[in-house]
Coordinates of C-alpha atoms (C1' of nucleotides) in Angstrom, one line a residue:
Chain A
X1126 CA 0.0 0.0 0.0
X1127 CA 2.2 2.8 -1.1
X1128 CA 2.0 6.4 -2.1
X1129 CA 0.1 6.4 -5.6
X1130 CA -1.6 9.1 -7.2
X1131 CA -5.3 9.3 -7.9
X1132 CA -4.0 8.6 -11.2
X1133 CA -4.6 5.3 -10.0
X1134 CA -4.4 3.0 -13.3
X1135 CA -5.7 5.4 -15.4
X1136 CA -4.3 4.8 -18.2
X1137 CA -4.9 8.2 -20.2
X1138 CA -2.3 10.1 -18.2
X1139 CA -4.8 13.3 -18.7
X1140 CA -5.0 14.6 -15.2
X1141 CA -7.8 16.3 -14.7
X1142 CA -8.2 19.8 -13.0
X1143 CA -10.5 17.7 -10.4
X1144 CA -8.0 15.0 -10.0
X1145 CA -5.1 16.7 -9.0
X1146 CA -7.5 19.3 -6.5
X1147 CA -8.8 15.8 -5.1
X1148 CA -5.0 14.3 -4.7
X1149 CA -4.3 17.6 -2.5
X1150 CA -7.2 17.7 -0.6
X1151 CA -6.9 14.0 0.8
X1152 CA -3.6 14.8 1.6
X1153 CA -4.2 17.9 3.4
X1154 CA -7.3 16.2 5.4
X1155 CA -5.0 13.2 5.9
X1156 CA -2.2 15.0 7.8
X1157 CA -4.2 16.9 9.8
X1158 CA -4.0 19.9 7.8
X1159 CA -7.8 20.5 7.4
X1160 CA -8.6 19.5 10.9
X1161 CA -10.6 16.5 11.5
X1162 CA -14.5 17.5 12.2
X1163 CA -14.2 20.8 10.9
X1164 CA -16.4 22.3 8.8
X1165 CA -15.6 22.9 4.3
X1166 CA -16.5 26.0 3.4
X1167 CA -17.0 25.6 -0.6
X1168 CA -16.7 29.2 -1.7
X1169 CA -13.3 29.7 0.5
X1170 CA -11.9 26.1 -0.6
X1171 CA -12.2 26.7 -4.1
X1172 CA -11.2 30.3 -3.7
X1173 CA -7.8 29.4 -2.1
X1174 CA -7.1 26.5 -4.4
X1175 CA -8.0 28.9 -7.5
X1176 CA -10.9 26.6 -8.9
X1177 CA -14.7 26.8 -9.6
X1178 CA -17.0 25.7 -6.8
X1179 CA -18.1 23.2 -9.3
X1180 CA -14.6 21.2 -9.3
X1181 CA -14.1 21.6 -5.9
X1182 CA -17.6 19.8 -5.8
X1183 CA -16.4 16.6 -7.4
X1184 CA -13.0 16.3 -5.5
X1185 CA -15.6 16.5 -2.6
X1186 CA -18.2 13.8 -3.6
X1187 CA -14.5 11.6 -3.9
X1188 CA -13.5 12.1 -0.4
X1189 CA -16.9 11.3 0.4
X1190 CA -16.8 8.0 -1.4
X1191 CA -13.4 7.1 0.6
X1192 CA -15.3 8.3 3.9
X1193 CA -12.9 11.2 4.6
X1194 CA -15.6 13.6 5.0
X1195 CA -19.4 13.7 5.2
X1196 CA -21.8 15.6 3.3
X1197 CA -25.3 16.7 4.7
X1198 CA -28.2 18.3 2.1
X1199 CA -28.0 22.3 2.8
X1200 CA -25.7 21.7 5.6
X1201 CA -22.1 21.2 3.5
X1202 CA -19.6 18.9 4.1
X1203 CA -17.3 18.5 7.4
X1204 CA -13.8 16.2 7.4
X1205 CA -14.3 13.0 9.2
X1206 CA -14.2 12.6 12.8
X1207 CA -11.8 10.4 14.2
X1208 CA -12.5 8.0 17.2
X1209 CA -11.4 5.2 19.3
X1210 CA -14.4 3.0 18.4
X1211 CA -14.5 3.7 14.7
X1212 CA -10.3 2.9 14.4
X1213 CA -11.6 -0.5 15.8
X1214 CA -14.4 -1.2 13.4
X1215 CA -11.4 -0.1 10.7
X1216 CA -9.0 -3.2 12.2
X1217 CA -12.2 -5.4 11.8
X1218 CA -12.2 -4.6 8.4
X1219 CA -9.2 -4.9 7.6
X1220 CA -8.4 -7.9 9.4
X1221 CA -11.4 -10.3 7.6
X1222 CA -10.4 -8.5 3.6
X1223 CA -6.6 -8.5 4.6
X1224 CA -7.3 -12.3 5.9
X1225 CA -9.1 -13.3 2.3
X1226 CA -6.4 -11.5 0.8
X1227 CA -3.7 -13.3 2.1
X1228 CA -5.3 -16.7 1.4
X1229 CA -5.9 -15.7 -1.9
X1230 CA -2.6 -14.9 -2.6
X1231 CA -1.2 -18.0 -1.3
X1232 CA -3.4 -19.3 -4.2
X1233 CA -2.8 -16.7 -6.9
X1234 CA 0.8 -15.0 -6.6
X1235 CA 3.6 -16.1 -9.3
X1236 CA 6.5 -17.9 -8.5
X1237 CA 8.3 -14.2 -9.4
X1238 CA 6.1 -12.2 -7.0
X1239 CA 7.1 -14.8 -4.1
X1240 CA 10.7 -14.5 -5.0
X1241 CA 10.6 -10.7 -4.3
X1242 CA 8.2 -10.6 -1.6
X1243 CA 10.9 -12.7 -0.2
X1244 CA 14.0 -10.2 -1.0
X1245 CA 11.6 -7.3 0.2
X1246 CA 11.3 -8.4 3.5
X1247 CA 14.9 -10.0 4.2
X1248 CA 15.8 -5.8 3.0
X1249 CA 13.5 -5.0 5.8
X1250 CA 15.4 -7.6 8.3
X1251 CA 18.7 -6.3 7.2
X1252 CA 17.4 -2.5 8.0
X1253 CA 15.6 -3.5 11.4
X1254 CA 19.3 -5.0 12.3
X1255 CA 21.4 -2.4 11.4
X1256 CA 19.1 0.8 12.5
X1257 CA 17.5 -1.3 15.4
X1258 CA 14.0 -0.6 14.0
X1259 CA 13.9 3.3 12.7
X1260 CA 10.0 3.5 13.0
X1261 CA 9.5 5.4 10.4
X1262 CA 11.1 3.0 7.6
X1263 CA 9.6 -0.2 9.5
X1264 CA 6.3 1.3 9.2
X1265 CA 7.0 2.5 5.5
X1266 CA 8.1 -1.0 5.4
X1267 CA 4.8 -3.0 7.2
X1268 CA 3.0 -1.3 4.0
X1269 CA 5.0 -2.5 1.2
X1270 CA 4.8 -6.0 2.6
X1271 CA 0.8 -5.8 3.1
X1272 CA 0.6 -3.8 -0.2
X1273 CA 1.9 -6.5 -1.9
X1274 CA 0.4 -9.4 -0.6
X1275 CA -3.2 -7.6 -1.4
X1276 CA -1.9 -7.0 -4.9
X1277 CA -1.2 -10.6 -4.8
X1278 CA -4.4 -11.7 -4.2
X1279 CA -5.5 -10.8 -8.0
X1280 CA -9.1 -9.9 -6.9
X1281 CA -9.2 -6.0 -8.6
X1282 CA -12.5 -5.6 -6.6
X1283 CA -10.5 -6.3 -3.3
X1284 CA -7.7 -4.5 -4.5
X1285 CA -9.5 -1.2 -4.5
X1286 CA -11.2 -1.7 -1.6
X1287 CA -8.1 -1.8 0.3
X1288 CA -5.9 0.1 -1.0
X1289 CA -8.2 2.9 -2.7
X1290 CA -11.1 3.3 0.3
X1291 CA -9.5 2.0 3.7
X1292 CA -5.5 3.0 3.7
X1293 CA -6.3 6.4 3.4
X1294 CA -8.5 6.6 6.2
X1295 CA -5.9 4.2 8.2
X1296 CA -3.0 6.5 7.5
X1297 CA -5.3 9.6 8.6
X1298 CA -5.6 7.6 11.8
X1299 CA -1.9 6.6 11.7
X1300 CA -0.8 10.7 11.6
X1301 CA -3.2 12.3 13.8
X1302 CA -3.4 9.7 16.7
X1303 CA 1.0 9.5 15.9
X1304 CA 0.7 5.8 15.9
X1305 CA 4.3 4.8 15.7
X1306 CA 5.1 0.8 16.2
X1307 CA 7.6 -0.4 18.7
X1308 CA 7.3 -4.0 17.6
X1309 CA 8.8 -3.7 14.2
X1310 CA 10.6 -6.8 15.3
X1311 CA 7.9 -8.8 16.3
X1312 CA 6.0 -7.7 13.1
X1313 CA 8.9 -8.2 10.9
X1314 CA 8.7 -12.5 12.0
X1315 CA 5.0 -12.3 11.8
X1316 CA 5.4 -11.4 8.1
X1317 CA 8.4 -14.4 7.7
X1318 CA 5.8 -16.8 9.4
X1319 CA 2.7 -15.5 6.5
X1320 CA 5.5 -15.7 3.8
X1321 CA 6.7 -19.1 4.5
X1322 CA 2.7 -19.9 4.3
X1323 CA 2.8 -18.6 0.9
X1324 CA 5.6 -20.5 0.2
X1325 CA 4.0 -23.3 1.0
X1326 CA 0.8 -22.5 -0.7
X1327 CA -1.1 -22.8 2.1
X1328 CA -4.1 -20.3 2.1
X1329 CA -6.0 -21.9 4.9
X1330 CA -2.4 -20.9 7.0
X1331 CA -2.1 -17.9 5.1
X1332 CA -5.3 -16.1 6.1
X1333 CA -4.8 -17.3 9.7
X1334 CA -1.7 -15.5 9.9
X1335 CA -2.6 -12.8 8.6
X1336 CA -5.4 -12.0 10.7
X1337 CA -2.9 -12.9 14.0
X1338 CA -1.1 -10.4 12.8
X1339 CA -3.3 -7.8 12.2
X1340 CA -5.2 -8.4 15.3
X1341 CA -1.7 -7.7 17.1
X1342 CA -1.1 -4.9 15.5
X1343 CA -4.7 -3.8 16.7
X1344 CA -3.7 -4.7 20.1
X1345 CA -0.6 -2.7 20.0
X1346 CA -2.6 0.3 19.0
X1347 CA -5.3 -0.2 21.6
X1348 CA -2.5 0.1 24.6
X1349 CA -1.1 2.9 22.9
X1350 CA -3.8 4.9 22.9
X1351 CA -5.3 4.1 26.1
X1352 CA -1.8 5.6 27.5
X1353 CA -3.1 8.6 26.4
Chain B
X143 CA -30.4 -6.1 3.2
X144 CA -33.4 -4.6 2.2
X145 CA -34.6 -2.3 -0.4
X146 CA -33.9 1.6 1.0
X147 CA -33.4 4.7 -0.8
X148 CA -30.4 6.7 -1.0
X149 CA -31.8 8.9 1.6
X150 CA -29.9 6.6 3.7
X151 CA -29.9 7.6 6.9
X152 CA -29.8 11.0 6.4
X153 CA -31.6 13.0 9.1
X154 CA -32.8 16.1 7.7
X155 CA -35.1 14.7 5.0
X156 CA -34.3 17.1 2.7
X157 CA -34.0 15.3 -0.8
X158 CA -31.7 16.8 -3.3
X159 CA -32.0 16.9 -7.0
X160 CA -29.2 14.8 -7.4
X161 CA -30.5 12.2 -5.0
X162 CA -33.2 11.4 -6.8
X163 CA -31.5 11.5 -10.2
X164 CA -29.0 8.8 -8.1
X165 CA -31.8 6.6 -7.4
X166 CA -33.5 6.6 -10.7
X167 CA -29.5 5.7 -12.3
X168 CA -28.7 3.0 -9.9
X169 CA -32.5 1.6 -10.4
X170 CA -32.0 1.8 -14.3
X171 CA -28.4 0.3 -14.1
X172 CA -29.3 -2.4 -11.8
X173 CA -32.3 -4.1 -13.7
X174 CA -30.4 -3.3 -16.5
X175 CA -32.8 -0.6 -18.1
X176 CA -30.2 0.9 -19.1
X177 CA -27.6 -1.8 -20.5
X178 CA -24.3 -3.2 -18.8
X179 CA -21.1 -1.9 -20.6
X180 CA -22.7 0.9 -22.7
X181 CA -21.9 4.1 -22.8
X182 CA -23.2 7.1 -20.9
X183 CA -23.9 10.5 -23.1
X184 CA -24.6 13.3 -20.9
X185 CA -26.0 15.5 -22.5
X186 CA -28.9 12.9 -23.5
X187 CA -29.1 11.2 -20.0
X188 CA -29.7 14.8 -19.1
X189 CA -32.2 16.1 -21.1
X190 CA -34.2 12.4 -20.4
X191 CA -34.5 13.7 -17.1
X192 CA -34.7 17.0 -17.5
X193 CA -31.8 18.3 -15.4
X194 CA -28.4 19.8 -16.0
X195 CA -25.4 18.3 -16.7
X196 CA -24.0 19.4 -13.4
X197 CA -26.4 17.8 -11.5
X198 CA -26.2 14.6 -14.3
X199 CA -22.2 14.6 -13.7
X200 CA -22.7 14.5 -9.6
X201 CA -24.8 11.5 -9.7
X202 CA -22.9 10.0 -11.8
X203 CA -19.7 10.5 -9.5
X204 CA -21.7 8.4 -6.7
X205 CA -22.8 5.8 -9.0
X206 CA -18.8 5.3 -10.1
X207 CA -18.1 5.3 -6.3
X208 CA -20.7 2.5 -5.8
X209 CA -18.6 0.8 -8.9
X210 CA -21.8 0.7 -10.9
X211 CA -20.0 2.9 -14.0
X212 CA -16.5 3.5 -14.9
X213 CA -14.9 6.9 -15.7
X214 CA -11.8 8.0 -18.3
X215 CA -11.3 11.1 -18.1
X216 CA -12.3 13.0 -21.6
X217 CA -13.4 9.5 -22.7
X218 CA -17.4 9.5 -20.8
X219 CA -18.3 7.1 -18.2
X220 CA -19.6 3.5 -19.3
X221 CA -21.6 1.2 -17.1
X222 CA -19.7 -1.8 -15.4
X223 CA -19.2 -4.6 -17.6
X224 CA -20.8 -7.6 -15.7
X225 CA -18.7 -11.4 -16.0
X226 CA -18.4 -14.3 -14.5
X227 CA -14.8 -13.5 -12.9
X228 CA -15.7 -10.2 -11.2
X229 CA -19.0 -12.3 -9.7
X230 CA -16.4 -14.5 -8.1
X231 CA -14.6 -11.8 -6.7
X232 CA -17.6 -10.4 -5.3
X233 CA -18.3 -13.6 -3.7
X234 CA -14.8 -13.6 -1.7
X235 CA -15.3 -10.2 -0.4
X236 CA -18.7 -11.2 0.7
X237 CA -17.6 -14.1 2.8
X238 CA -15.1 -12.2 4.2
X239 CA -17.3 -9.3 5.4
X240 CA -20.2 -11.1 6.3
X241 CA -18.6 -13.9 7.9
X242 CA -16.8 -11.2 10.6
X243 CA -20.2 -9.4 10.3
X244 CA -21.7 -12.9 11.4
X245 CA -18.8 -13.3 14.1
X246 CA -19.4 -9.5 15.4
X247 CA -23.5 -10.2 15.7
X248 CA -22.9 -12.9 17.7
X249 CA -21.1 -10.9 20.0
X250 CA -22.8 -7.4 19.6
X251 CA -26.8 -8.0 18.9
X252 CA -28.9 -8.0 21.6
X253 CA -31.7 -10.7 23.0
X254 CA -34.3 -8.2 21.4
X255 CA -33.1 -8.5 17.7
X256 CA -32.0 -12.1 18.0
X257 CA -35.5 -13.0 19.5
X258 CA -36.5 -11.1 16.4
X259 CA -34.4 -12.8 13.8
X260 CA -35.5 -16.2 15.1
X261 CA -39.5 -14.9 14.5
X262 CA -38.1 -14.1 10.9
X263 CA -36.5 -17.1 10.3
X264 CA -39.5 -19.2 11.4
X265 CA -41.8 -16.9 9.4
X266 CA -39.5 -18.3 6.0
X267 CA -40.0 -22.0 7.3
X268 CA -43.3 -21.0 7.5
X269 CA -43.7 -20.0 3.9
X270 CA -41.3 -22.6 2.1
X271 CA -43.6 -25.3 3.5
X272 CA -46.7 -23.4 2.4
X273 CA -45.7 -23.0 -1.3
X274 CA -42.5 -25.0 -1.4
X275 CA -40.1 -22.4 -2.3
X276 CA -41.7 -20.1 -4.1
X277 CA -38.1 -18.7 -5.6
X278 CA -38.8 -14.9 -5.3
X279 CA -39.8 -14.6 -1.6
X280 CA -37.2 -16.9 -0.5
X281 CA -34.9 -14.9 -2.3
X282 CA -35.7 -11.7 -0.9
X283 CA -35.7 -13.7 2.8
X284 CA -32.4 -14.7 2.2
X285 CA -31.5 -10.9 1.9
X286 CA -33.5 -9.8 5.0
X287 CA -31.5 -12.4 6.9
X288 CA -28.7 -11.6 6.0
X289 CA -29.4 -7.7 6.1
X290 CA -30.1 -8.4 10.1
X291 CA -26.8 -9.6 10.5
X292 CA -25.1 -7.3 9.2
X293 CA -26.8 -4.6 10.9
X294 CA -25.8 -6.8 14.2
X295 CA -22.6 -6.4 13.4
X296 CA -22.7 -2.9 15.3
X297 CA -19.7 -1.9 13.0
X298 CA -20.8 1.3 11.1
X299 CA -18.2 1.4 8.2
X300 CA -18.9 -2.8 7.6
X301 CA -22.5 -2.3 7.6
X302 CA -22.1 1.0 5.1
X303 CA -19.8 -1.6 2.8
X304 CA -22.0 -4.5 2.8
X305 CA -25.6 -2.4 2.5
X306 CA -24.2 0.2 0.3
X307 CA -21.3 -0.7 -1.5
X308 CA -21.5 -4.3 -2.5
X309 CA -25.2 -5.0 -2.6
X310 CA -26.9 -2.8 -5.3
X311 CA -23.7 -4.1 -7.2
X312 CA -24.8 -7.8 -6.3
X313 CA -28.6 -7.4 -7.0
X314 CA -27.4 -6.0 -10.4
X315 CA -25.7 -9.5 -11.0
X316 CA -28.9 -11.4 -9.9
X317 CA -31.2 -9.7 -12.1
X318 CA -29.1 -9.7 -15.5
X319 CA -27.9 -12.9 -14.5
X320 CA -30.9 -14.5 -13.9
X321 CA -29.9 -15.9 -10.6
X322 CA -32.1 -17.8 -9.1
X323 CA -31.6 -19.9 -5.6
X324 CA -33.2 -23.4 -6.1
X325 CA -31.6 -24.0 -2.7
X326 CA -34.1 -22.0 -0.8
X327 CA -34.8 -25.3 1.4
X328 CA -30.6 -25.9 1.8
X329 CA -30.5 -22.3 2.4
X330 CA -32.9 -22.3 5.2
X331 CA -31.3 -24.9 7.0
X332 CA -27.8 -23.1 7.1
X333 CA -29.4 -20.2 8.2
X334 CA -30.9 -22.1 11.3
X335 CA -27.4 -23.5 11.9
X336 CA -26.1 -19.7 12.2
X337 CA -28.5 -18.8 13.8
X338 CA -27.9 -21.3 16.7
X339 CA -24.3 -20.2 16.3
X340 CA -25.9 -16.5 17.6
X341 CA -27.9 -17.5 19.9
X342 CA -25.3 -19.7 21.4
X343 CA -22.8 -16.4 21.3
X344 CA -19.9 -18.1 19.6
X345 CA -18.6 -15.7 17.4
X346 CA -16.1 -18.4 15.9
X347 CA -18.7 -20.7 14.9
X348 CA -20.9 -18.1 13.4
X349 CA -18.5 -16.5 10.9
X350 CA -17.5 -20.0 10.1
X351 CA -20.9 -21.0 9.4
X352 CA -21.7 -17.7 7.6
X353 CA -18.5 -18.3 5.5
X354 CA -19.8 -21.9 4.4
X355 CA -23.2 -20.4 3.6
X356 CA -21.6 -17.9 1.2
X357 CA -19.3 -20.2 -0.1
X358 CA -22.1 -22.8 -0.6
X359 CA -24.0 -20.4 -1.7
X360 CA -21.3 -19.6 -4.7
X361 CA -20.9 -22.7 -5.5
X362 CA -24.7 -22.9 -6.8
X363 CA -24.0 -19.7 -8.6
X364 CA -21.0 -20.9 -10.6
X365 CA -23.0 -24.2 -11.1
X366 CA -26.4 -22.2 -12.5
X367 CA -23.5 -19.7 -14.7
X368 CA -22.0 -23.0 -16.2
X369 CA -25.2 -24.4 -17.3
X370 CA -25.6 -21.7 -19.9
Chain C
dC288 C1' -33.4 42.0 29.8
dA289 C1' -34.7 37.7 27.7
dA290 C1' -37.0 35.5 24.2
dT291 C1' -38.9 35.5 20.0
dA292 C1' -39.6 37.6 15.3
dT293 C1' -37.3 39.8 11.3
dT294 C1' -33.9 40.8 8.3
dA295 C1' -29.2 40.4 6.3
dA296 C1' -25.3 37.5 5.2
dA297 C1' -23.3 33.4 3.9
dG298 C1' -23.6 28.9 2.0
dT299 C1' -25.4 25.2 -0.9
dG300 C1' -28.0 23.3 -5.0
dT301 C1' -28.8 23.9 -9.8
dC302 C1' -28.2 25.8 -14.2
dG303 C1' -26.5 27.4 -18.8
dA304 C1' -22.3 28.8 -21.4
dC305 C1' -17.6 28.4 -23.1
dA306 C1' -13.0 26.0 -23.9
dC307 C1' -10.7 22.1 -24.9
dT308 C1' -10.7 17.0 -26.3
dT309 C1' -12.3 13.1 -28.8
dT310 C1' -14.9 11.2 -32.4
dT311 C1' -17.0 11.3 -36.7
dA312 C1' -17.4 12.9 -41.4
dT313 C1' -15.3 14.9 -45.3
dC314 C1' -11.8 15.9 -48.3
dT315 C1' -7.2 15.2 -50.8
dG316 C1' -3.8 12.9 -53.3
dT317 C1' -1.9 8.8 -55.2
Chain D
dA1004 C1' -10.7 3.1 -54.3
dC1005 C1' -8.0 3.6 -50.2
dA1006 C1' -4.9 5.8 -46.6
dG1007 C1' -4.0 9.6 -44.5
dA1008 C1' -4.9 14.6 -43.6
dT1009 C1' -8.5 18.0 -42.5
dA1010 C1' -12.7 19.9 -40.9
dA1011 C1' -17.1 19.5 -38.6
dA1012 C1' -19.8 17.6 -34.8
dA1013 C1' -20.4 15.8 -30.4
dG1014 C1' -18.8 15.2 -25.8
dT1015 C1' -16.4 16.3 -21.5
dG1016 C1' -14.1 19.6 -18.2
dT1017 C1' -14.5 24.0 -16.0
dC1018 C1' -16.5 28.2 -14.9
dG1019 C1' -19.6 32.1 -13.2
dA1020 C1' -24.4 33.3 -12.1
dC1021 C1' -28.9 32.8 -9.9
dA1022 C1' -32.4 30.5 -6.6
dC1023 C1' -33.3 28.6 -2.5
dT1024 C1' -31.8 27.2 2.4
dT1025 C1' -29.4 27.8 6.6
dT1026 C1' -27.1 30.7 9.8
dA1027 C1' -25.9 35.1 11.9
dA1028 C1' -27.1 39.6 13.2
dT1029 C1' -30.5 42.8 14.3
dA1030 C1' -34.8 44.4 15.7
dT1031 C1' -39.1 43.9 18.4
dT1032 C1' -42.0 43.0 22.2
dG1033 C1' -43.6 41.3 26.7

DNA sequence: CAATATTAAAGTGTCGACACTTTTATCTGT
DNA sequence: ACAGATAAAAGTGTCGACACTTTAATATTG
């Protein structure tokens, strides 16, 4: 799940006004620079982004679609508000479609894709060693490795899901609440355990795993939060 | 799961031009009125209706979000091409979702709602004795069922992705492809099983049981598709 | 002075018009 | 007659303006 553009497979490379006031938005609303719950104000948006209230109205009904803001009739549209409860019902989410993903891709991924899955994460074991887990490349890292395992899993329909509608929310989540992971080394031999599932072509394993692992992860961020 | 306009939840009841136009789209698109894989001319679609292109352009933006049409920018939007392969992936996602939908009822719903989903499951024995399985109601049982689960769930985003997302998309398949469950009997029974699963509050046993009702479920699909 | 009614300001929903892109139709030369 | 070039038509992207709704400010009244 890395950085991509909302260019996202489009394969006319005509970016449209809309487009690139959509790819800015979502990445202002995502790092907290439109503050989460406030309020849009269309005429002042599209006035200091230099566009027509009409464009500005598309890139809008987007982040709507990928639940980054809400929109009420009359009453305009406010950025998302973040909360314990609804980062939980995200982890559920993620952890039954990343769990189908995984066992689909113990099915699906080439013999290639394996191969550098496989050099991808003994990179990340070679950084975690030398840098003793830097958070922010580990986390970097965690993403690649899930990214590719959902690519993996050939299903375009679950593909977009994940990586299109929830990573954007998650990373919202992931900057505001400044969810940083100190078990980048117990996450680093989670993944080994799921890739040698894959390995083996073992989907059943696979999605198990998986879900362990996600579910950790949840866990990890529940304590951290409640220390605040 | 049941039919509900795209006034969906909104409070004030205010409907908007566009919300209307939405609903007569996804309608058209769905029982295939207006025909899967062709093109969409604005200017025509608007004047049918008798509203700008502006308004046109915004519904068609939350139709492409619900993956009903596909956009290129400069080239139009097209309605989703149905097949057999993207049915499949629908299938996985479903079983997925549902089956931790099924796992988080079990643990969320209270003694009201499963008190009432046993008076609705015993109203469908009810009326597959009466006139043996009379394919329509059964079908649209099957969908209250599982619509009552999923609202169980508790989980806001899930329920949005299973009643929103994925089922107009779904109902779309069943009416173009002529799906219909000669399993209402076989279907009935699993849902008893799950049932007990809820009842019993064993969330592990009810997303397994909701997973092999999906996946059985598939398996009559890809049968019925292979016939023709 | 507080609570309601009235009015002004701001904001959203909808429209029609223009610019640029793609597609279709026509023309040109060999 | 056919392939490619050229022009016309249709279609999409973007904009600014107006109507109606909500919110804020002001006035009114008990």
């Amino acid at each position: 799940m890395q950085n991509q553009s909302s260019a996202e497979h489009n394969d006319p490379v005509t970016i449209t006004l809309t487009d690139r006031l959509f790819d800015r938005l979502q990445r202002a609303i995502v790092e907290g620079e439109i503050a989460s719950g406030s309020k849009i104000s269309e005429p002042e948006l599209a006035r200091q982004h230099g566009v027509s209230r009409g464009s500005l109205r598309e890139a809008i009904g987007r982040l709507e679609a990928r639940k980054l803001v809400e929109r009420k009739p009359n009453l305009g549209a406010r950025v998302v508000t973040l909360s314990y409860e609804h980062l939980i019902e995200i982890y559920q989410i993620r952890e039954a479609l990343e769990g189908m993903a995984a066992r689909l891709a113990a099915q699906h991924m080439s013999d290639n894709e394996i191969e550098e899955l496989q050099t991808l994460l003994s990179e990340h074991g070679r950084q975690i060693e030398e840098q003793h887990g830097e958070a922010y490349f580990q986390k970097q890292g965690d993403l690649d490795f899930h990214y590719r395992i959902v690519q993996g899993s050939k299903n375009r329909h679950l593909i977009g899901l994940l990586c299109n509608d929830l990573y954007h929310l998650l990373r919202m989540y992931r900057y505001q609440f400044g969810m940083r992971s100190k078990r980048s080394r117990q996450a680093y031999d989670e993944h080994h355990y799921l890739l040698n599932a894959i390995i083996s072509r073992d989907p059943e394993m696979a999605e198990l795993l998986m879900r362990q692992h996600i579910r950790s992860s949840r866990r990890n961020v529940e304590k951290m939060l409640l220390e605040n």
